[in-house]
Coordinates of C-alpha atoms in Angstrom, one line a residue:
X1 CA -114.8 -4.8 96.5
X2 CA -113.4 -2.7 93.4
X3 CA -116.2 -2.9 90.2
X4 CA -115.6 -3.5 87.5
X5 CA -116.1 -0.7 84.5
X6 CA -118.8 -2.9 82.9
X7 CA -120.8 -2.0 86.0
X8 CA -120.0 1.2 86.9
X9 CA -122.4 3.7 87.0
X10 CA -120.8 6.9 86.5
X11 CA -122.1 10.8 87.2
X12 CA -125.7 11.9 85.9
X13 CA -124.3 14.4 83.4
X14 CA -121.4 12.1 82.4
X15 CA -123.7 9.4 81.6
X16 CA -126.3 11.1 79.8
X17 CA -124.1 12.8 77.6
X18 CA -122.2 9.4 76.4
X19 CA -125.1 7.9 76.5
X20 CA -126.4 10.4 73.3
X21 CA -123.2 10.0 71.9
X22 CA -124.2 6.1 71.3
X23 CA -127.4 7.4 70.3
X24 CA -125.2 9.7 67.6
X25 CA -123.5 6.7 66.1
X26 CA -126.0 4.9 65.3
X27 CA -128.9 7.2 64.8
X28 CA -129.0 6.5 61.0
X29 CA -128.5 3.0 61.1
X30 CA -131.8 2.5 63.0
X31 CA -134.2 4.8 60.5
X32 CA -132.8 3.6 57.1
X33 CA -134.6 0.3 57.0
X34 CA -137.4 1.6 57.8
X35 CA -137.2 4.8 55.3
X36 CA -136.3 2.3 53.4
X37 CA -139.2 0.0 53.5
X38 CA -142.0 2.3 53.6
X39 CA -140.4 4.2 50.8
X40 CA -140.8 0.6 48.9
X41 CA -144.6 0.5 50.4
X42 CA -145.5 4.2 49.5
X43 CA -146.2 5.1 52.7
X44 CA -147.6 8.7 53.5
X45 CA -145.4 10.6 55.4
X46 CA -147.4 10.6 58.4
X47 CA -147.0 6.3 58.5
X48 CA -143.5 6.9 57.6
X49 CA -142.1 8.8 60.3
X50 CA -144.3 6.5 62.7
X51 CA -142.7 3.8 61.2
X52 CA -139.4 5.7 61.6
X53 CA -140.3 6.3 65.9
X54 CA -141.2 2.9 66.2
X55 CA -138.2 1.2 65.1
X56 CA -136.4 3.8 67.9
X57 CA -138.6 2.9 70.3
X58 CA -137.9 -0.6 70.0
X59 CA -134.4 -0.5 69.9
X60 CA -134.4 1.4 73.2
X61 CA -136.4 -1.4 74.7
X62 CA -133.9 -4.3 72.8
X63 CA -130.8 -2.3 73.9
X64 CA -132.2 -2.7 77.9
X65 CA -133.0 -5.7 77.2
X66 CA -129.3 -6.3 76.3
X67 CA -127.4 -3.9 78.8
X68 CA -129.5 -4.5 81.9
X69 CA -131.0 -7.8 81.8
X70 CA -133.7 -9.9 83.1
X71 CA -133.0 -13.7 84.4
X72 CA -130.9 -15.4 81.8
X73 CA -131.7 -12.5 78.9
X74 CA -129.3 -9.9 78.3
X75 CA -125.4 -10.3 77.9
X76 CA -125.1 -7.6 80.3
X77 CA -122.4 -5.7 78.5
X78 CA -122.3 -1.7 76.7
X79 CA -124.3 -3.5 73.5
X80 CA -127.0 -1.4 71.6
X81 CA -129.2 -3.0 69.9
X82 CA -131.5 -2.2 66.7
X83 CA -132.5 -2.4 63.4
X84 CA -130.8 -4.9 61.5
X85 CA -129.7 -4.1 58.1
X86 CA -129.8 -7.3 57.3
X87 CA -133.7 -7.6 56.6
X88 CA -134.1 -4.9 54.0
X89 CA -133.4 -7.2 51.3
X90 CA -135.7 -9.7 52.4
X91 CA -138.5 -7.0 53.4
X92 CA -138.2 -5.0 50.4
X93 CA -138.6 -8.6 48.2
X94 CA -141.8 -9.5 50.8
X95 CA -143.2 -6.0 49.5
X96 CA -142.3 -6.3 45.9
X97 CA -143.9 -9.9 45.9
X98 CA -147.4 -8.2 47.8
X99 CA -150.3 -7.6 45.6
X100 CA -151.9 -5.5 48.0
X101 CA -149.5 -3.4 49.4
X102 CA -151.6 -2.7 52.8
X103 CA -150.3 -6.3 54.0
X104 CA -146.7 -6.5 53.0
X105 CA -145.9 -4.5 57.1
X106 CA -147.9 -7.6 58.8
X107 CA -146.4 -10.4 56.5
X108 CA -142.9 -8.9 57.3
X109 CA -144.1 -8.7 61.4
X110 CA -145.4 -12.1 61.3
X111 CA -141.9 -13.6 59.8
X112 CA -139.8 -11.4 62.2
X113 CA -142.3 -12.7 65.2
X114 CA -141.9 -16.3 64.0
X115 CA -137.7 -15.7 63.3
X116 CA -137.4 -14.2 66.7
X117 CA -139.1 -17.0 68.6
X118 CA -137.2 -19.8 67.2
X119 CA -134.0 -17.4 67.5
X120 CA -134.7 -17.1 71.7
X121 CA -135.0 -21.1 71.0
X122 CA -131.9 -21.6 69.7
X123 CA -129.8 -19.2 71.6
X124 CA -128.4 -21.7 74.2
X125 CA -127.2 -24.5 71.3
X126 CA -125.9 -21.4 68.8
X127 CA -123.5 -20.1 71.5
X128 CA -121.6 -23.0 71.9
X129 CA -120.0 -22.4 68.9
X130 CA -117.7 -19.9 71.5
X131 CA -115.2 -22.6 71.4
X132 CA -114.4 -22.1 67.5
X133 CA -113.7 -18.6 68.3
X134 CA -110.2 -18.5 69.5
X135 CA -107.7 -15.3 69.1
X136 CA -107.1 -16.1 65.6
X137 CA -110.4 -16.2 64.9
X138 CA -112.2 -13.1 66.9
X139 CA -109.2 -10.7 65.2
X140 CA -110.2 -11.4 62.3
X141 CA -113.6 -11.0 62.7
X142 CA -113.5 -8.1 64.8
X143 CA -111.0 -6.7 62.2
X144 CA -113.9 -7.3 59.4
X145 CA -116.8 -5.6 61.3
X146 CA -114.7 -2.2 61.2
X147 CA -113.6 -2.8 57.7
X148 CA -117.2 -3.8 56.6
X149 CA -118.7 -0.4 58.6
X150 CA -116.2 2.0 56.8
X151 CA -117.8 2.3 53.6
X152 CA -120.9 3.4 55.5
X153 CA -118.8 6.4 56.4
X154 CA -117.3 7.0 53.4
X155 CA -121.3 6.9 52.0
X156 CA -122.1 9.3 55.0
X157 CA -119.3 12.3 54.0
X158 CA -120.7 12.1 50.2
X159 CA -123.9 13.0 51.6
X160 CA -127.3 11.6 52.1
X161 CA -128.8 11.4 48.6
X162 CA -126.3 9.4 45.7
X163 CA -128.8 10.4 42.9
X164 CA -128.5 14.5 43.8
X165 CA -126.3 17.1 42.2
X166 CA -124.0 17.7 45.5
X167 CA -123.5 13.7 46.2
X168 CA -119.5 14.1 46.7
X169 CA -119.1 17.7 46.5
X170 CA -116.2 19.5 47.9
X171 CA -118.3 20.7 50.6
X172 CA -120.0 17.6 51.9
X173 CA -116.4 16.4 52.0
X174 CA -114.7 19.2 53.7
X175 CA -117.1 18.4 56.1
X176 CA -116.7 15.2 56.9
X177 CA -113.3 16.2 56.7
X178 CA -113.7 19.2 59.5
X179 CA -115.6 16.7 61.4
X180 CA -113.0 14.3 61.7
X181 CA -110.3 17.1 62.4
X182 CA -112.2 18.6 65.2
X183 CA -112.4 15.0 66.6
X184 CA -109.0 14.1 66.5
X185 CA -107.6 17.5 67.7
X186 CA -110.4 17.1 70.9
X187 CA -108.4 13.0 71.3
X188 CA -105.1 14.8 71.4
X189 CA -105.6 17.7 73.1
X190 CA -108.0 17.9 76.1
X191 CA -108.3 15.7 78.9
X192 CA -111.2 14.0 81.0
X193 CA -115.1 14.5 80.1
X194 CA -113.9 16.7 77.1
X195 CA -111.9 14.4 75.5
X196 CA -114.2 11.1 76.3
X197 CA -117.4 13.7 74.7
X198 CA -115.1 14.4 71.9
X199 CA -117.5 12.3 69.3
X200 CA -120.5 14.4 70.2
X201 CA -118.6 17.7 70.6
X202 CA -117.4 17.2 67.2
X203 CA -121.0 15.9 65.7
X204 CA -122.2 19.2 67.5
X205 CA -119.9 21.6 66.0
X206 CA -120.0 20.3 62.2
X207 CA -123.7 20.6 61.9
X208 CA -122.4 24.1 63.5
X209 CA -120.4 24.5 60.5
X210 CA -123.0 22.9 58.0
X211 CA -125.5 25.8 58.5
X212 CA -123.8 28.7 56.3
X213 CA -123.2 26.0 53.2
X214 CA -127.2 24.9 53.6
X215 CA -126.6 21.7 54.8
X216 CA -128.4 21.8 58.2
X217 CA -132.2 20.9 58.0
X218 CA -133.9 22.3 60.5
X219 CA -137.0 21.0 58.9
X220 CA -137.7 17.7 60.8
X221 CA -138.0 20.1 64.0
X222 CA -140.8 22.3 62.6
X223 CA -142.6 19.8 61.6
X224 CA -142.5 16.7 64.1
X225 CA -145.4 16.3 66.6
X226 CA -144.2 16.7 70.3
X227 CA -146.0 13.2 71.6
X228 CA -146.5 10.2 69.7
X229 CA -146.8 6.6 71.1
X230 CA -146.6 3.5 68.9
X231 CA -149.6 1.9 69.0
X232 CA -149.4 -1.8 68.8
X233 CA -150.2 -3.5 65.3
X234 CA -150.8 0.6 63.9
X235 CA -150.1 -1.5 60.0
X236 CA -152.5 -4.5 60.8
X237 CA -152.5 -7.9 62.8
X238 CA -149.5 -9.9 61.6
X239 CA -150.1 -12.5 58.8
X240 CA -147.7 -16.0 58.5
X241 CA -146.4 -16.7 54.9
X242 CA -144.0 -19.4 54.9
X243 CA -141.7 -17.6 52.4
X244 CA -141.3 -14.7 54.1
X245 CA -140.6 -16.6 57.5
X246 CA -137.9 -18.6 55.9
X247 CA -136.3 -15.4 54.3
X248 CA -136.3 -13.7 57.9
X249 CA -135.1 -17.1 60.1
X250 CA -132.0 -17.0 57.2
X251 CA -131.8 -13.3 58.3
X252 CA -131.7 -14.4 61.7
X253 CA -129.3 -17.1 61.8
X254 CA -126.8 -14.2 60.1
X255 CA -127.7 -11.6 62.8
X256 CA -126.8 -14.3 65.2
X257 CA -123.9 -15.0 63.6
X258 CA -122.8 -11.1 63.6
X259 CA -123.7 -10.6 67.2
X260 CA -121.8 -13.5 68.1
X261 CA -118.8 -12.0 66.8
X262 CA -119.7 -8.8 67.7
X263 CA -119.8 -9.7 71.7
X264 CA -117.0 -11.4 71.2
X265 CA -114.8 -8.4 70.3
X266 CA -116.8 -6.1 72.8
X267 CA -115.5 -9.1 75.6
X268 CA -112.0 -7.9 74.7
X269 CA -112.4 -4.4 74.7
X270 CA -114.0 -3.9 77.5
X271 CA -112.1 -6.6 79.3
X272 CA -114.8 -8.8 80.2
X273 CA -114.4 -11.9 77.7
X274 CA -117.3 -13.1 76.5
X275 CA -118.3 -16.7 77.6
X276 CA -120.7 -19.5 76.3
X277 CA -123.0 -18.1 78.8
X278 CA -122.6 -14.8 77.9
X279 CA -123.3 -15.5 74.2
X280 CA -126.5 -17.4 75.3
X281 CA -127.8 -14.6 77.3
X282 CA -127.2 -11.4 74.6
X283 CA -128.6 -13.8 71.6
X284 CA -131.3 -14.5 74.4
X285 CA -131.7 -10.2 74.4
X286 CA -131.3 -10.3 70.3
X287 CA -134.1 -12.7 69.2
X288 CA -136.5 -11.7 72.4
X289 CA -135.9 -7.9 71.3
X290 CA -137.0 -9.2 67.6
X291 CA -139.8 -11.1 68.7
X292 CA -141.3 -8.5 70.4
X293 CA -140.7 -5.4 68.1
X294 CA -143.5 -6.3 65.6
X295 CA -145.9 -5.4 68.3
X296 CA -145.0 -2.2 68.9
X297 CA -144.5 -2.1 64.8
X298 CA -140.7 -2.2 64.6
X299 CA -138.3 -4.7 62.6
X300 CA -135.7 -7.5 63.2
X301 CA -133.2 -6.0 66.4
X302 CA -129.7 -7.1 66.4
X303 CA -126.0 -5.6 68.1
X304 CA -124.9 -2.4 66.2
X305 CA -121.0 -2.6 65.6
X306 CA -120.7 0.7 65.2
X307 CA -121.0 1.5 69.1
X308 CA -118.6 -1.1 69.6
X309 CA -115.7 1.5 68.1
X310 CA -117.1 4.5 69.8
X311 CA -116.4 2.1 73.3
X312 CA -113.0 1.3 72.3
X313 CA -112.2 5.1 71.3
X314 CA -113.1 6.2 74.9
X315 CA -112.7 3.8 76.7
X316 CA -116.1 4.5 78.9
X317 CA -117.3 0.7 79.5
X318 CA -120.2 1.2 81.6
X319 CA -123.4 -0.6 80.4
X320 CA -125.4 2.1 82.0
X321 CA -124.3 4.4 79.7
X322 CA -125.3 2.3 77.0
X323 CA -128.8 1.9 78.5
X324 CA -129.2 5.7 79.3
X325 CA -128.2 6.1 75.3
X326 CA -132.0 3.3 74.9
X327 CA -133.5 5.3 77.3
X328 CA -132.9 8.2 75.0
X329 CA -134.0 6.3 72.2
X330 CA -137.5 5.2 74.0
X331 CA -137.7 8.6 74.4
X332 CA -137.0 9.7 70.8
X333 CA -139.6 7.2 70.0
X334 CA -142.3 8.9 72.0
X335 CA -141.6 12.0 71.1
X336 CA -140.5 12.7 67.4
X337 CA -139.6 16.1 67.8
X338 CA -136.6 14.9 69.7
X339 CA -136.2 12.2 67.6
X340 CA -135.7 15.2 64.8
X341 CA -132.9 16.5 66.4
X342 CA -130.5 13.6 65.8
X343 CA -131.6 13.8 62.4
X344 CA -130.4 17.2 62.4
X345 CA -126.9 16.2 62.0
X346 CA -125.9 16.1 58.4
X347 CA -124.7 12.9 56.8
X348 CA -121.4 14.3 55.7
X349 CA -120.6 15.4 59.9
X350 CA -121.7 11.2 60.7
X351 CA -119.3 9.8 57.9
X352 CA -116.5 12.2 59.4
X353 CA -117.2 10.9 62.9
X354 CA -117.9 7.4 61.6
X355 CA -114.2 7.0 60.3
X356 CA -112.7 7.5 63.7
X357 CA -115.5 5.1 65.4
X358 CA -115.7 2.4 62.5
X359 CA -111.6 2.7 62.1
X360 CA -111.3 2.1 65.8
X361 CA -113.2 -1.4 65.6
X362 CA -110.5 -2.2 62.9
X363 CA -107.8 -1.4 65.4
X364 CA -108.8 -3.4 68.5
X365 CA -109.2 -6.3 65.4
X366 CA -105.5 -5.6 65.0
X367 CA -104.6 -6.1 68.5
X368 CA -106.5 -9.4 68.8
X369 CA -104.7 -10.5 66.5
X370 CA -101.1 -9.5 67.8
X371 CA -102.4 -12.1 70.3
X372 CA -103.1 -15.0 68.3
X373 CA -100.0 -16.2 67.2
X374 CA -99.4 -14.9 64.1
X375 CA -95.8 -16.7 64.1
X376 CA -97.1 -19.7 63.2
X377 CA -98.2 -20.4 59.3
X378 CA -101.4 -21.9 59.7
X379 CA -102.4 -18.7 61.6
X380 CA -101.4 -16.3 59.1
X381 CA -103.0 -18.6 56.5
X382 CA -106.2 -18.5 58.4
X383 CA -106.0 -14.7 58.7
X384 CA -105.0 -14.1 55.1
X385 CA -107.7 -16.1 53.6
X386 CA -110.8 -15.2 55.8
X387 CA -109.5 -11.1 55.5
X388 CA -110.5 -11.6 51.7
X389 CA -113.4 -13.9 51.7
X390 CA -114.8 -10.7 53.7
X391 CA -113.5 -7.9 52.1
X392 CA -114.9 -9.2 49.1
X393 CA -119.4 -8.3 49.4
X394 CA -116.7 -4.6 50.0
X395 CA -114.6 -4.3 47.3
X396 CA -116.9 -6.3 44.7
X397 CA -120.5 -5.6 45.5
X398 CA -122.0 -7.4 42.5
X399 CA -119.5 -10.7 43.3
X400 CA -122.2 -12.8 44.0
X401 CA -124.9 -11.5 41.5
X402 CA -125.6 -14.9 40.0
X403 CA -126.8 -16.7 43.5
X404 CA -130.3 -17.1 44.3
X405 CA -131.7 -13.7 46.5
X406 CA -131.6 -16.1 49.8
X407 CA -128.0 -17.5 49.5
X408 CA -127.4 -13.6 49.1
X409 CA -128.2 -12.5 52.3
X410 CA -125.9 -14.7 53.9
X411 CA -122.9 -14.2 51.2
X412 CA -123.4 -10.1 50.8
X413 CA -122.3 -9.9 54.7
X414 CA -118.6 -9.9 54.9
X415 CA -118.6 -10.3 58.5
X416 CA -121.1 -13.7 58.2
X417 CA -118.8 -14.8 55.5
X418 CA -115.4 -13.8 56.7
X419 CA -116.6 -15.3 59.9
X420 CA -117.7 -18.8 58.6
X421 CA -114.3 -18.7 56.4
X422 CA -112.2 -18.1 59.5
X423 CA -114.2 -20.9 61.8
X424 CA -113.7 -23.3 59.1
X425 CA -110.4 -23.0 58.1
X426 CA -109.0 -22.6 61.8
X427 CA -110.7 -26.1 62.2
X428 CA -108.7 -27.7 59.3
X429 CA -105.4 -25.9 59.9
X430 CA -105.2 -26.2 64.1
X431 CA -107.4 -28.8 64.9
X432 CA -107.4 -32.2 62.2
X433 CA -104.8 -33.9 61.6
X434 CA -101.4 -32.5 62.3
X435 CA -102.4 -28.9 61.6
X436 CA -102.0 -28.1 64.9
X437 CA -98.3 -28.7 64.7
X438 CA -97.6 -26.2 62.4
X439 CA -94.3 -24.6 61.9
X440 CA -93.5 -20.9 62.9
X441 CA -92.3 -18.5 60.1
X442 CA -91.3 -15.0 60.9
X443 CA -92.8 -13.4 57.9
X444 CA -96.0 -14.5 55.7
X445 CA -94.6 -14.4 52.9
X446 CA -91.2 -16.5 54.1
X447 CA -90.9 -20.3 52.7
X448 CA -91.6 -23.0 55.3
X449 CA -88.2 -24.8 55.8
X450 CA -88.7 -28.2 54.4
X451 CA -88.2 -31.4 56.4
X452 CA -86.4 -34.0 56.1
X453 CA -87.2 -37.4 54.7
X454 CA -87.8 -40.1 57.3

């Protein structure tokens, strides 16, 4: 009985070296809410890289949860899972409204412990929305969450401070843009393990390149401790304020939301569609993973888009390479000094490499969408629409300044936003009244021929 690539389990060396490519992708994605955060606190930088190893920790133990599974927990696909960035705003405001700064981390655990629980509660009644998810509907999400990730790669190649002198230079440029060349020349012209390696290869040879122009630090090395283990509740016991657990169950309902769409579009990469059950069982893995990151002193865990690109770029499907990429990360969190080495990698080498990941998610979006029926006129209007109601947190940040700081969190996400626009409007267009009758048109911007009078 052939298996399927989902399942395969593929050479030590092979998998461990995809494995830290996923790691790669979404290295910085996992310690900016936390630098973030304790930045906002004033933590020391002792609490701060702690902070920084426990929120790796954690995701290594949310993306097994998610890749391997246990009973009806885990959606059993190449998902990594980690740090949502859809809580800073939230935390940030839970610190800035903290008299004593000491207990903003255990107010901020005890909402993500309460938002997590009712999350895993949920789960089975959230994924049922699977059947207002049809072709039209998944392209254009899918199409959104690379869209929506580009601009982080285009922050990456400026570099990783906007406020400093260099932000934009030539050089932190050229070396996105060397990044991204050594990439693409690896896609076209080798074969095999080099060619399916060519993300890392390419992350490994512009921080290569990055040394002569100063913009390799080798400092995180030096100066990272060997062993370190997150002790459970380091910041304090968790405290329950009722404002900051409705800010983090409104964070939730979006991550759900996102990872929704997000297995969705992994389904039809990797050619294993994504069921109600499915949905169920990786939400399951999301809020469970949430729930249980406060005790080890880590934040809000949800699906990272970003790996879903690097999966469709080389086609390596196995969820054991995805897992082997947490166990890296449970080891990254036990051990900062390997932790460092990720961080190694200059921004401007990630935003290179993030434009060919982040780009391909785009691209699979497009092919959904060749799928969908884009002949018909309610389709394209459905498509059209949705495409700009999430573009728009991209192109105009400050669109929504005048909203209250909750509605915010929800409307500032393109992909919760273009997702909810493209639900809704497939509902009114293909399924009331005699939407779903609509008339094909061969171009969207071609009149509808008008009908006659009965």
């Amino acid at each position: 009985m052939s298996v399927h690539p989902v399942d395969e389990k593929l050479p030590a060396l092979k998998m461990a070296t995809t494995g830290l490519q996923h790691v790669a992708a979404m290295y910085a994605g996992v310690v900016a809410p936390p630098l973030i955060v304790g930045a906002a606190i004033g933590l020391s930088p002792a609490d701060l890289t702690f902070l920084t190893g426990a929120c790796l920790f954690t995701a290594g133990l949310a993306t097994f949860l998610q890749t391997l599974g246990i009973w009806r927990i885990g959606a059993r696909l190449p998902f990594v899972n980690g740090v949502t960035f859809a809580g800073v705003a939230p935390m940030t405001a839970v610190v800035a409204s903290t008299d004593d700064k000491s207990d903003a981390l255990p107010v901020v655990f005890g909402a993500v412990i309460v938002a997590g629980l009712l999350g895993f509660l949920a789960a089975p009644f959230f994924s049922k929305a699977i059947r207002f998810f049809p072709p039209v509907v998944t392209g254009t999400v899918i199409t959104l969450i690379g869209v929506s990730l580009l601009p982080v790669a285009f922050g990456w190649a400026q570099g990783p401070d906007p406020t400093a002198g260099d932000y934009g230079s030539t050089t932190n440029l050229g070396l996105a843009a060397a990044t991204l060349l050594i990439v693409l020349l690896l896609r076209r012209f080798t074969r095999g393990f080099v060619k399916q390696v060519a993300v890392l290869l390419g992350l490994v040879v512009g921080t290569v390149l990055a040394i002569p122009f100063g913009a390799t630090d080798f400092g995180p090395v030096t100066d990272a401790a060997v062993v370190g283990f997150p002790t459970p509740f380091h910041f304090g016991a968790p405290q329950f304020q009722v404002a900051a657990i409705v800010s983090m169950c409104v964070v939730m309902v979006v991550s759900m939301t996102e990872s929704t769409a997000d297995m969705l579009a992994l389904g039809e990469i990797v050619e294993r569609p994504a069921d109600e059950r499915t949905i169920a069982a990786g939400l399951r893995a999301d809020t469970l993973g949430s729930a249980l990151s406060p005790l080890f002193n880590g934040f809000m865990c949800s699906a990272f888009a970003q790996n879903i690109g690097l999966v469709a770029m080389t086609r390596i499907r196995s969820r054991y390479v995805v897992a082997t990429g947490g166990a890296f990360l449970v080891l990254m969190g036990l051990c900062p000094m390997a932790a460092s080495l990720i961080a190694v990698v200059p921004r401007p080498v990630l935003g290179g490499a993030g434009v060919v990941l982040f780009g391909s998610v785009a691209a699979s979006g497009i092919q959904t969408l060749v799928k969908a029926g884009l002949e018909k006129d309610n389709n394209v209007l459905v498509v059209a629409v949705s495409l700009a109601v999430g573009i728009i947190p991209i192109t105009a940040p400050e669109f929504y300044h005048a909203f209250p700081e909750t509605a915010r969190i929800v409307l500032d996400s393109g992909i919760s936003t273009g997702c909810v626009a493209a639900v809704a409007l497939n509902l009114v267009f293909n399924h009331l009244g005699r939407g779903r009758d609509a008339q094909e048109v061969t171009h969207p911007m071609e009149a509808v021929p008008a009908q006659p009078i009965s």
